[in-house]
């Protein structure tokens, strides 16, 4: 085992830990998605380094490529899902605002009608 490869593997493992912290504490969903992409990319590097350390690079390279493909698709799918959820939430919020405006207009009309009726009735 090459000590340099072992040290590099440990260093990348520490970077994965930092990325997991960002996944956990990310202020927004999209920050968390970027952190997931970072963690998965570092995971591919760890798989390749383990292949070099264990002197079985062909097997680990194939596993790393497969994992990289899945790691590429996961943030794309999750980003699309969360973007759709945000759009639906914003559309619901806009429709609530429109209904609130309509109800405010109706109440204003009713109060104006009441005021006009009082003016007509009073001598």
XYZ file of C-alpha atoms in Angstrom:
123
model
C 0.000 0.000 0.000
C 1.259 3.388 -0.976
C 1.120 5.858 1.940
C 0.376 8.719 -0.460
C -2.760 6.991 -1.763
C -3.912 6.185 1.761
C -3.381 9.832 2.797
C -5.251 11.077 -0.270
C -8.135 8.730 0.500
C -8.333 10.022 4.071
C -8.194 13.634 2.863
C -11.058 13.055 0.409
C -13.014 11.305 3.173
C -12.646 14.450 5.289
C -13.928 16.519 2.366
C -16.959 14.243 2.207
C -17.544 15.022 5.884
C -17.463 18.748 5.152
C -19.898 18.242 2.269
C -22.250 16.258 4.492
C -22.244 19.158 6.936
C -23.407 21.443 4.106
C -26.089 18.930 3.145
C -27.321 18.966 6.733
C -27.055 22.710 7.406
C -27.572 24.158 3.920
C -29.678 27.318 4.029
C -31.628 26.433 0.871
C -32.605 23.294 -0.974
C -30.383 24.169 -3.898
C -27.334 24.594 -1.633
C -28.045 21.123 -0.341
C -28.281 19.757 -3.878
C -24.894 21.226 -4.756
C -23.474 19.655 -1.592
C -24.959 16.269 -2.581
C -23.251 16.582 -5.965
C -19.981 17.395 -4.185
C -20.290 14.403 -1.866
C -21.053 12.020 -4.711
C -18.131 13.329 -6.803
C -15.824 12.829 -3.837
C -17.314 9.361 -3.433
C -16.242 8.517 -6.984
C -12.722 9.725 -6.179
C -12.655 7.541 -3.048
C -13.771 4.497 -5.031
C -11.013 5.049 -7.601
C -8.399 5.638 -4.878
C -9.483 2.482 -3.077
C -9.032 0.584 -6.325
C -5.472 1.904 -6.550
C -4.752 1.185 -2.881
C -6.128 -2.375 -3.051
C -4.418 -2.957 -6.423
C -7.712 -3.841 -8.168
C -8.164 -0.734 -10.342
C -10.196 -2.369 -13.140
C -12.985 -3.482 -10.814
C -13.123 -0.236 -8.855
C -12.955 1.951 -11.972
C -16.040 0.220 -13.358
C -17.848 0.692 -10.058
C -16.719 4.329 -9.955
C -18.024 5.015 -13.460
C -21.400 3.460 -12.636
C -21.616 5.453 -9.430
C -20.637 8.647 -11.282
C -23.501 8.140 -13.724
C -25.994 7.754 -10.893
C -24.393 10.666 -9.057
C -24.862 12.837 -12.137
C -28.547 11.985 -12.506
C -29.570 12.299 -8.844
C -29.083 16.082 -8.412
C -30.719 16.720 -11.784
C -33.805 14.734 -10.833
C -34.002 16.225 -7.343
C -33.464 19.760 -8.651
C -36.274 19.342 -11.141
C -38.570 17.944 -8.457
C -37.866 20.773 -6.006
C -38.201 23.404 -8.720
C -41.648 22.017 -9.561
C -42.617 22.055 -5.880
C -41.533 25.686 -5.533
C -43.500 26.690 -8.635
C -46.636 24.973 -7.313
C -46.205 26.654 -3.924
C -45.766 30.060 -5.555
C -48.820 29.507 -7.767
C -50.899 28.577 -4.707
C -49.611 31.655 -2.860
C -50.520 33.887 -5.825
C -54.019 32.429 -6.033
C -54.465 33.018 -2.280
C -53.422 36.639 -2.721
C -55.900 37.053 -5.586
C -58.736 35.594 -3.527
C -57.789 37.877 -0.600
C -57.872 40.896 -2.905
C -61.280 39.861 -4.234
C -62.668 39.450 -0.730
C -61.223 42.858 0.245
C -62.908 44.446 -2.766
C -66.218 42.795 -1.890
C -66.031 44.025 1.697
C -65.159 47.545 0.467
C -68.163 47.487 -1.840
C -70.442 46.335 0.952
C -69.202 49.069 3.283
C -69.641 51.685 0.525
C -73.172 50.394 -0.141
C -73.980 50.624 3.576
C -72.663 54.196 3.727
C -74.693 55.179 0.666
C -77.829 53.612 2.172
C -77.307 55.539 5.412
C -76.950 58.795 3.497
C -80.158 58.138 1.582
C -82.148 57.260 4.703
C -81.007 60.168 6.859
C -82.918 63.459 6.285
